[in-house]
Amino acid sequence: MSTIVLLLAFLFPGDEAVHVDLNTVDFDNRVIPVLTKAGCNTGACHGAAVGRGGFRLSLYGGDPHFDFRSIVLELEGRRVNLSQPGKSLLVLKPTESIEHGGGTRLEYEGTDANLLTKWIAQGTPRIQKERLIEFRVSPDVHVAARIGAELQLKATARFTQGAVIDVTQWTVFTPEDTAAVVIDSQTAQAKLLRRGRHIVVARYLDQVVPIEIFVPVSDAVIDLADAPRHNFIDHEVLGLLSTLRIPVSQQANDLTFLRRVTLDLTGRLPTVDAIGEFVTASDRRQRTELIDRLLSSAEFSEYWTLQIARLLRIRSQPQDARGAFAYHKWLKKQISDGVPYDEFTREILTATGDTHEVGPANFYRTVGGARQQAEFTSELFMGNRLRCANCHNHPLDRWTQDDYHGLAAIFAKLESGRVIKVKRVGEVVHPRTGTAAIPRIPGEKFLDSGSDGREAFAEWLTSQDNPYFAKAIVNRLWKFMMGRGLVEPTDDLRATNPATHPALLTQLADDFVQHRYNLRHTLRRIALSAAYGRSPQMLSGNRADKRFYSHALRRPLQPEVLADAVSDITGIADQYGDATPGTRAVALFDANIKSDALDILGRCARTESCEAADQTGGGLTRKLHLFNGEFINRRNADPDSRLGKLIAAGRTPEEIVKSFYRLALSRNCTQRELAFWNEQVAAAIDSEQRQDVLEDFVWSLLTCREFVTNH
Amino acid sequence: MGLLQNLAYSMVPWQFAWTGLVSCACLVLLPVTSGAADPPVTAIAFAPDGESVVLASQAGLSVHDWPDLNTVRQLSTTIVNIHDMEFSPDGGSLAVAGGTPAESGKAQIFAWPDGTSSCELQGHDDSVLAIAWKDDSSIATASLDHDIVVWDVTTRQPSERLKGHSRGVSDLCFLNGYDLLVSSGLDQNLRVWKTESGKVIRTLNNHTKEVYGLALRPATLGIPMIASVSNDRTVRLWQPTIGRMVRFAQLNAIPLAAAWLADGSQVAVAATDGYVRLIDPDTVEVLETIPAVSGWAYSLAVHPGDGSLLVGGRSGQLKRIIIESSRR
């Protein structure tokens, strides 16, 4: 009766030959999905790194070989009973026929439990009749008509033998926000409980795909046809806002725009002269000219050297600042000269030599060890967290342990003291095999173990069709300018963490590549968009929006920028370690240079990624020091300060107030503000008290939200 | 002339094709069930007179004549999964250990040679993985419930419960002249216990993964030596009385069971690749790598008379390996 189909099945090394017929249960494609669907191999259960209750499975079934070993072979095969299959631990535990910490996961004598029993009765063969080549969900994008709507999800899988099978029953659907989307695990029926954009991750075997669901924020349709559209960015941003029915704020006024773009491109406040020039004319061409002028300025190079230095985590080594100096100097030249991002990335990745002389070679002194280097490199240049694949195949991405340890093996050949050089030997042990990992370009191919694989890796990484490199950097540039990445976190680009605007990310990346990886070009593209130029003033309909760019987001000034701004406004420069007096904080080459001011403002030490630190704005410490500390008060009281000099020069309080408003907030003070400060000054009984009031005035300006944020 | 000799047993065709790679092999498929696949042979114990061998699997206990391995009889047991067996020092009893996974662990004592069940020792919450006689009236069981229990066989009552391993206890052996018990655990440690007090006197923690088994070197001059096998792919040699790890051999497969040749000159190790390796304890050199079974080789025993190795593996596989007399 049975048809022998042995040749059509995949057998695995070390397994005995088995008779395979159409009824033989396919371990990889049938048994594993049962365990995944039941939640047995999640991180909270047996998929944890140390397993649970002495039983360990690979996370989400990512390693069937390991799972087979755990289930069938370990502990003398105690988890399966070949003589009495129904008495197997593998069946008794999940059906809670005996005590099970995880409760009832499978129905007793239900379809899934019976499948496990059948497989055991067949002698626990390890076969894979065919391989999964495509997993799809339907719908993959859905716009709901209203809150409370229901949606039937469906999943199909295509295998090597051509069959397309409905695998909805075996697919795990996991909403990103379980309060927003509730899914019946038996029927795959989703109910949408919150407005906004929601992601559901669908998992079958080793594949995961996202489902995007939109529930409009308002029931009333909005018309954004008249909203300004300056380039492709606006088409994408407004398209999604229309879908979500979120209104857009007006364009920011000229002075707000001037302050914003000047801070973003140069890390400085606009000068009084710049303000005067900008307000005389107001049209788009003037904004374009301003942006171009800022992009070509020396201040841009200085400031964007800092930004890339933060990404590269440039900092001095213990008792050795010369490497950081060389690295920073080299980087500044790349930025000043407009060297394409791919070119200087290649130079970084392939660098060798004395780190005191060869700046980019310091890249290999940034983190310790080959594995950390692989993590750092992938997060920085690919925007991908390979680190998850250290212990197990990445549960939400394509990365395997071979990829992680293979990339680490490339860096293992480097000797990373002061002089970076390639060693003849050097390896990392693959934890699964216990042997040396083979160098590998992640997700692509293995490399010759004997050679320096960095050249091949750099070539692959910076090739035009690399799917990660350009997206990783344009997403960071977008975040820098807009306050939120299209993908967050910026080092976690993956299919299951899709961009809020996937097409926009792709277009930005393509545009970046087409313009020869020119950082200035992409920054210019973003700065010229109407999305960038929007006002921070919110409307009632977009107040809750933090992700779709319906209004400008307020962003805390980076510690270095704030420190320089306070120095500029007060007229008293800070001293940073042994740097040349007058050196601006944004120009410092060493993130570890002694500076109480930068410490209290919450500078990033660059021992880890600085991107998370940017979100916090320095926290409570920074606020307390701004309010009560010496950081501002000491300078205000200095007779050589800007305030002291203005008073000494006989300027009236009103002139002083107006002057500081322009300097600090890049705008004129309002009549109401002016009247308030005049009233305060008038209440002073003598010149000493009047000076106190003016010091308080400057203090209040430098601590107000309008000053300490870019908006 | 090779060091190994071979005997041929009847083989089903596909097994023959496999073993054809190793001309010196003698392999049998133990017909223990009528199902689609036979369970693995998890324990082997040679009768003291060497005339027969007892084999254990999920299918139960069977006695086979030696060296032909014809089934002589079945022993009726209440243990679902059997993991270990050992004959008493006087040869009058066979202790069998195992349990019902995740529910209970127990030992059953059979009178030998008649094979009648004389008593059951119940007191574990999970399967017993190992059993060892201290003397003819005292025995210890090691369980996945993390405990070791020392039993008075006469009263069938536990005399001591030794707690210390943080995970399941995988194997045991007594150093009787020293009043010591050595245990190995899935917590990566070996522990040395004072049997009289039941206290741990030292923990040997060089293994980096689970320790699966122990084998006490037959009495030789000098300090007692134990071999341990671990998921970290090492075989480590210890002098537990002084707490010293003497040396270790690194293998390219995971060793699962170990047994010393009768003269203590070599330790044989069965591994997940189905091979048996003979290791020189003085140099930790692997002297021979012998194909034994397909897949994991779980059990291993040395014949008390002719020095043969008998290896048990998946699907009821058994292999006899004859060691040349000069190497025994």
Tab-separated table of C-alpha atoms in Angstrom, chain B residues 26-288:
chain	number	residue	atom	x	y	z
B	26	CYS	CA	29.835	-7.443	14.203
B	27	LEU	CA	26.432	-5.888	14.466
B	28	VAL	CA	23.047	-7.234	15.383
B	29	LEU	CA	19.635	-5.709	15.423
B	30	LEU	CA	18.066	-6.611	18.695
B	31	PRO	CA	14.438	-7.572	17.996
B	32	VAL	CA	12.837	-6.062	21.036
B	33	THR	CA	9.579	-4.658	19.692
B	34	SER	CA	7.248	-5.159	16.828
B	35	GLY	CA	6.882	-1.438	16.160
B	36	ALA	CA	8.249	0.603	13.303
B	37	ALA	CA	11.506	1.148	15.145
B	38	ASP	CA	13.170	-0.502	18.078
B	39	PRO	CA	14.068	1.584	21.078
B	40	PRO	CA	17.687	2.238	21.914
B	41	VAL	CA	19.686	-0.130	24.063
B	42	THR	CA	20.244	2.002	27.109
B	43	ALA	CA	22.014	-0.359	29.502
B	44	ILE	CA	24.138	-3.475	29.272
B	45	ALA	CA	25.256	-5.724	32.135
B	46	PHE	CA	27.264	-8.892	31.811
B	47	ALA	CA	26.400	-11.664	34.211
B	48	PRO	CA	29.260	-12.301	36.651
B	49	ASP	CA	30.000	-15.678	35.114
B	50	GLY	CA	30.198	-14.132	31.659
B	51	GLU	CA	27.801	-16.663	30.204
B	52	SER	CA	25.041	-14.176	29.517
B	53	VAL	CA	24.330	-10.505	29.148
B	54	VAL	CA	21.304	-8.479	30.175
B	55	LEU	CA	20.106	-5.731	27.856
B	56	ALA	CA	17.711	-2.935	28.716
B	57	SER	CA	15.550	-0.673	26.631
B	58	GLN	CA	12.073	0.816	26.690
B	59	ALA	CA	10.931	-2.602	25.557
B	60	GLY	CA	12.092	-4.087	28.849
B	61	LEU	CA	14.789	-6.448	30.026
B	62	SER	CA	16.093	-9.371	28.070
B	63	VAL	CA	18.746	-11.935	28.820
B	64	HIS	CA	20.947	-13.179	26.001
B	65	ASP	CA	23.512	-15.901	25.849
B	66	TRP	CA	27.107	-14.986	25.218
B	67	PRO	CA	28.609	-14.608	22.754
B	68	ASP	CA	25.809	-15.591	20.393
B	69	LEU	CA	23.347	-13.086	21.828
B	70	ASN	CA	20.381	-15.358	21.350
B	71	THR	CA	17.507	-14.297	23.530
B	72	VAL	CA	17.266	-16.594	26.471
B	73	ARG	CA	14.427	-14.979	28.362
B	74	GLN	CA	12.665	-11.764	29.232
B	75	LEU	CA	12.624	-10.327	32.733
B	76	SER	CA	9.394	-8.735	33.753
B	77	THR	CA	9.866	-5.201	35.017
B	78	THR	CA	7.609	-2.363	36.052
B	79	ILE	CA	10.100	0.288	35.013
B	80	VAL	CA	9.097	2.146	31.857
B	81	ASN	CA	12.471	3.624	30.942
B	82	ILE	CA	15.531	1.735	32.124
B	83	HIS	CA	18.767	3.677	32.272
B	84	ASP	CA	21.224	1.568	34.233
B	85	MET	CA	21.929	-1.892	35.620
B	86	GLU	CA	24.561	-3.366	37.879
B	87	PHE	CA	25.218	-6.754	39.428
B	88	SER	CA	25.872	-6.915	43.136
B	89	PRO	CA	29.411	-7.609	44.312
B	90	ASP	CA	28.539	-11.196	45.192
B	91	GLY	CA	26.761	-11.666	41.856
B	92	GLY	CA	23.563	-12.760	43.520
B	93	SER	CA	21.464	-9.772	42.530
B	94	LEU	CA	20.883	-7.536	39.547
B	95	ALA	CA	19.815	-3.975	40.221
B	96	VAL	CA	17.878	-2.234	37.469
B	97	ALA	CA	17.186	1.513	37.563
B	98	GLY	CA	14.980	3.879	35.640
B	99	GLY	CA	11.517	5.248	36.025
B	100	THR	CA	8.570	6.942	34.465
B	101	PRO	CA	9.851	10.228	33.001
B	102	ALA	CA	8.965	13.308	34.993
B	103	GLU	CA	6.870	11.270	37.409
B	104	SER	CA	8.890	8.796	39.424
B	105	GLY	CA	12.158	6.980	39.586
B	106	LYS	CA	12.833	3.606	41.033
B	107	ALA	CA	15.081	0.580	41.184
B	108	GLN	CA	14.150	-3.038	40.983
B	109	ILE	CA	16.299	-5.829	42.387
B	110	PHE	CA	16.272	-9.217	40.731
B	111	ALA	CA	17.641	-12.362	42.257
B	112	TRP	CA	20.282	-13.846	40.009
B	113	PRO	CA	20.392	-16.129	38.164
B	114	ASP	CA	16.726	-17.043	38.547
B	115	GLY	CA	15.559	-13.551	37.578
B	116	THR	CA	12.777	-13.145	40.072
B	117	SER	CA	12.045	-9.684	41.307
B	118	SER	CA	12.999	-9.439	44.949
B	119	CYS	CA	12.164	-5.845	45.724
B	120	GLU	CA	11.494	-2.365	44.410
B	121	LEU	CA	13.040	0.802	45.779
B	122	GLN	CA	10.867	3.841	45.227
B	123	GLY	CA	11.708	7.317	46.369
B	124	HIS	CA	12.551	9.596	43.478
B	125	ASP	CA	10.409	12.167	41.672
B	126	ASP	CA	11.999	11.542	38.310
B	127	SER	CA	13.844	8.786	36.506
B	128	VAL	CA	16.873	7.178	38.074
B	129	LEU	CA	19.773	7.473	35.668
B	130	ALA	CA	22.349	5.445	37.550
B	131	ILE	CA	22.657	2.800	40.193
B	132	ALA	CA	25.688	1.494	42.063
B	133	TRP	CA	26.192	-1.122	44.739
B	134	LYS	CA	28.143	-0.109	47.781
B	135	ASP	CA	28.121	-3.647	49.116
B	136	ASP	CA	25.735	-6.582	48.924
B	137	SER	CA	23.161	-4.941	51.126
B	138	SER	CA	23.545	-1.305	50.257
B	139	ILE	CA	22.959	0.491	46.975
B	140	ALA	CA	22.753	4.057	45.715
B	141	THR	CA	20.501	5.547	43.075
B	142	ALA	CA	21.052	8.837	41.196
B	143	SER	CA	18.095	10.628	39.732
B	144	LEU	CA	17.041	13.428	37.468
B	145	ASP	CA	15.286	14.842	40.538
B	146	HIS	CA	18.801	16.066	41.563
B	147	ASP	CA	19.092	13.619	44.474
B	148	ILE	CA	21.129	10.589	45.315
B	149	VAL	CA	19.563	8.054	47.632
B	150	VAL	CA	21.474	5.367	49.473
B	151	TRP	CA	19.273	2.374	50.239
B	152	ASP	CA	19.385	-0.478	52.675
B	153	VAL	CA	18.333	-3.279	50.374
B	154	THR	CA	17.410	-5.501	53.273
B	155	THR	CA	14.846	-3.098	54.684
B	156	ARG	CA	14.124	-1.436	51.331
B	157	GLN	CA	14.377	1.880	53.083
B	158	PRO	CA	16.548	4.847	52.222
B	159	SER	CA	19.383	5.330	54.640
B	160	GLU	CA	20.571	8.636	53.245
B	161	ARG	CA	19.437	11.251	50.762
B	162	LEU	CA	22.318	13.249	49.336
B	163	LYS	CA	21.437	16.695	48.060
B	164	GLY	CA	23.912	18.930	46.355
B	165	HIS	CA	23.632	18.688	42.593
B	166	SER	CA	21.637	21.524	41.116
B	167	ARG	CA	20.444	19.451	38.173
B	168	GLY	CA	19.956	15.776	37.473
B	169	VAL	CA	22.561	13.291	38.683
B	170	SER	CA	23.822	11.197	35.809
B	171	ASP	CA	26.153	8.612	37.300
B	172	LEU	CA	27.677	7.218	40.481
B	173	CYS	CA	30.514	5.092	41.691
B	174	PHE	CA	31.757	4.062	45.102
B	175	LEU	CA	35.385	4.141	46.187
B	176	ASN	CA	34.854	1.655	48.927
B	177	GLY	CA	38.307	1.593	50.379
B	178	TYR	CA	38.070	5.299	50.879
B	179	ASP	CA	34.491	5.576	52.161
B	180	LEU	CA	33.739	7.846	49.225
B	181	LEU	CA	31.013	8.152	46.639
B	182	VAL	CA	31.603	10.066	43.412
B	183	SER	CA	28.674	11.424	41.439
B	184	SER	CA	28.396	13.280	38.158
B	185	GLY	CA	25.697	15.728	37.224
B	186	LEU	CA	24.038	17.612	34.439
B	187	ASP	CA	25.147	20.675	36.427
B	188	GLN	CA	28.623	20.098	34.920
B	189	ASN	CA	30.127	18.971	38.200
B	190	LEU	CA	31.495	15.893	39.836
B	191	ARG	CA	30.903	15.716	43.537
B	192	VAL	CA	32.789	13.625	46.030
B	193	TRP	CA	30.753	12.556	49.042
B	194	LYS	CA	31.768	11.023	52.308
B	195	THR	CA	29.472	8.014	52.408
B	196	GLU	CA	29.408	7.789	56.176
B	197	SER	CA	28.328	11.359	56.763
B	198	GLY	CA	26.632	12.059	53.455
B	199	LYS	CA	28.547	15.330	53.155
B	200	VAL	CA	30.121	16.681	49.992
B	201	ILE	CA	33.823	16.944	50.579
B	202	ARG	CA	34.741	18.396	47.205
B	203	THR	CA	33.298	19.532	43.937
B	204	LEU	CA	35.217	18.960	40.749
B	205	ASN	CA	34.138	21.561	38.247
B	206	ASN	CA	36.406	21.449	35.235
B	207	HIS	CA	33.775	20.250	32.795
B	208	THR	CA	32.076	23.047	30.900
B	209	LYS	CA	28.895	21.185	29.985
B	210	GLU	CA	26.766	18.355	31.328
B	211	VAL	CA	28.621	15.308	32.618
B	212	TYR	CA	26.998	12.131	31.331
B	213	GLY	CA	28.907	9.290	32.901
B	214	LEU	CA	31.688	7.952	35.088
B	215	ALA	CA	33.879	4.882	34.982
B	216	LEU	CA	36.108	3.751	37.809
B	217	ARG	CA	39.430	2.338	36.721
B	218	PRO	CA	39.856	-1.268	37.828
B	219	ALA	CA	42.019	-1.629	40.878
B	220	THR	CA	45.559	-0.700	39.976
B	221	LEU	CA	48.472	0.548	41.977
B	222	GLY	CA	48.244	4.057	43.218
B	223	ILE	CA	45.424	6.491	43.741
B	224	PRO	CA	41.986	5.560	42.338
B	225	MET	CA	41.204	7.071	38.970
B	226	ILE	CA	37.854	7.895	37.443
B	227	ALA	CA	37.025	8.788	33.864
B	228	SER	CA	34.158	11.157	33.192
B	229	VAL	CA	32.475	11.873	29.876
B	230	SER	CA	30.758	15.123	29.073
B	231	ASN	CA	28.782	17.089	26.560
B	232	ASP	CA	31.835	19.364	26.372
B	233	ARG	CA	33.385	16.613	24.202
B	234	THR	CA	35.996	15.723	26.736
B	235	VAL	CA	36.953	12.643	28.650
B	236	ARG	CA	38.535	13.764	31.886
B	237	LEU	CA	40.602	11.629	34.212
B	238	TRP	CA	40.389	12.373	37.900
B	239	GLN	CA	41.890	11.334	41.166
B	240	PRO	CA	38.874	12.121	43.296
B	241	THR	CA	40.462	11.185	46.598
B	242	ILE	CA	42.774	14.152	46.263
B	243	GLY	CA	40.466	16.283	44.100
B	244	ARG	CA	42.760	16.408	41.129
B	245	MET	CA	41.945	16.419	37.454
B	246	VAL	CA	44.876	14.543	36.001
B	247	ARG	CA	44.403	15.165	32.286
B	248	PHE	CA	41.768	15.164	29.613
B	249	ALA	CA	41.186	14.052	26.050
B	250	GLN	CA	39.306	16.298	23.647
B	251	LEU	CA	37.163	14.373	21.175
B	252	ASN	CA	35.412	15.423	17.991
B	253	ALA	CA	32.155	13.820	19.108
B	254	ILE	CA	30.272	13.871	22.363
B	255	PRO	CA	31.121	10.914	24.584
B	256	LEU	CA	28.091	9.303	26.196
B	257	ALA	CA	29.412	6.287	28.100
B	258	ALA	CA	32.722	4.968	29.309
B	259	ALA	CA	34.133	1.649	30.505
B	260	TRP	CA	37.655	0.576	31.373
B	261	LEU	CA	39.281	-2.463	29.884
B	262	ALA	CA	39.688	-5.147	32.506
B	263	ASP	CA	43.370	-4.421	33.110
B	264	GLY	CA	42.797	-0.693	33.367
B	265	SER	CA	45.165	-0.018	30.512
B	266	GLN	CA	42.641	1.879	28.398
B	267	VAL	CA	39.300	3.496	28.758
B	268	ALA	CA	36.702	2.834	26.073
B	269	VAL	CA	34.281	5.621	25.243
B	270	ALA	CA	31.081	5.396	23.215
B	271	ALA	CA	29.999	8.586	21.477
B	272	THR	CA	27.298	10.344	19.522
B	273	ASP	CA	28.942	9.542	16.212
B	274	GLY	CA	28.454	5.844	16.884
B	275	TYR	CA	32.150	5.181	17.319
B	276	VAL	CA	34.020	3.717	20.243
B	277	ARG	CA	37.353	5.249	21.073
B	278	LEU	CA	40.070	3.588	23.079
B	279	ILE	CA	42.043	6.120	25.059
B	280	ASP	CA	45.383	5.720	26.762
B	281	PRO	CA	44.952	7.191	30.249
B	282	ASP	CA	48.611	8.102	30.540
B	283	THR	CA	48.851	10.093	27.329
B	284	VAL	CA	45.124	10.717	26.668
B	285	GLU	CA	45.895	9.699	23.122
B	286	VAL	CA	43.023	8.132	21.201
B	287	LEU	CA	44.546	4.801	20.242
B	288	GLU	CA	41.678	3.416	18.195
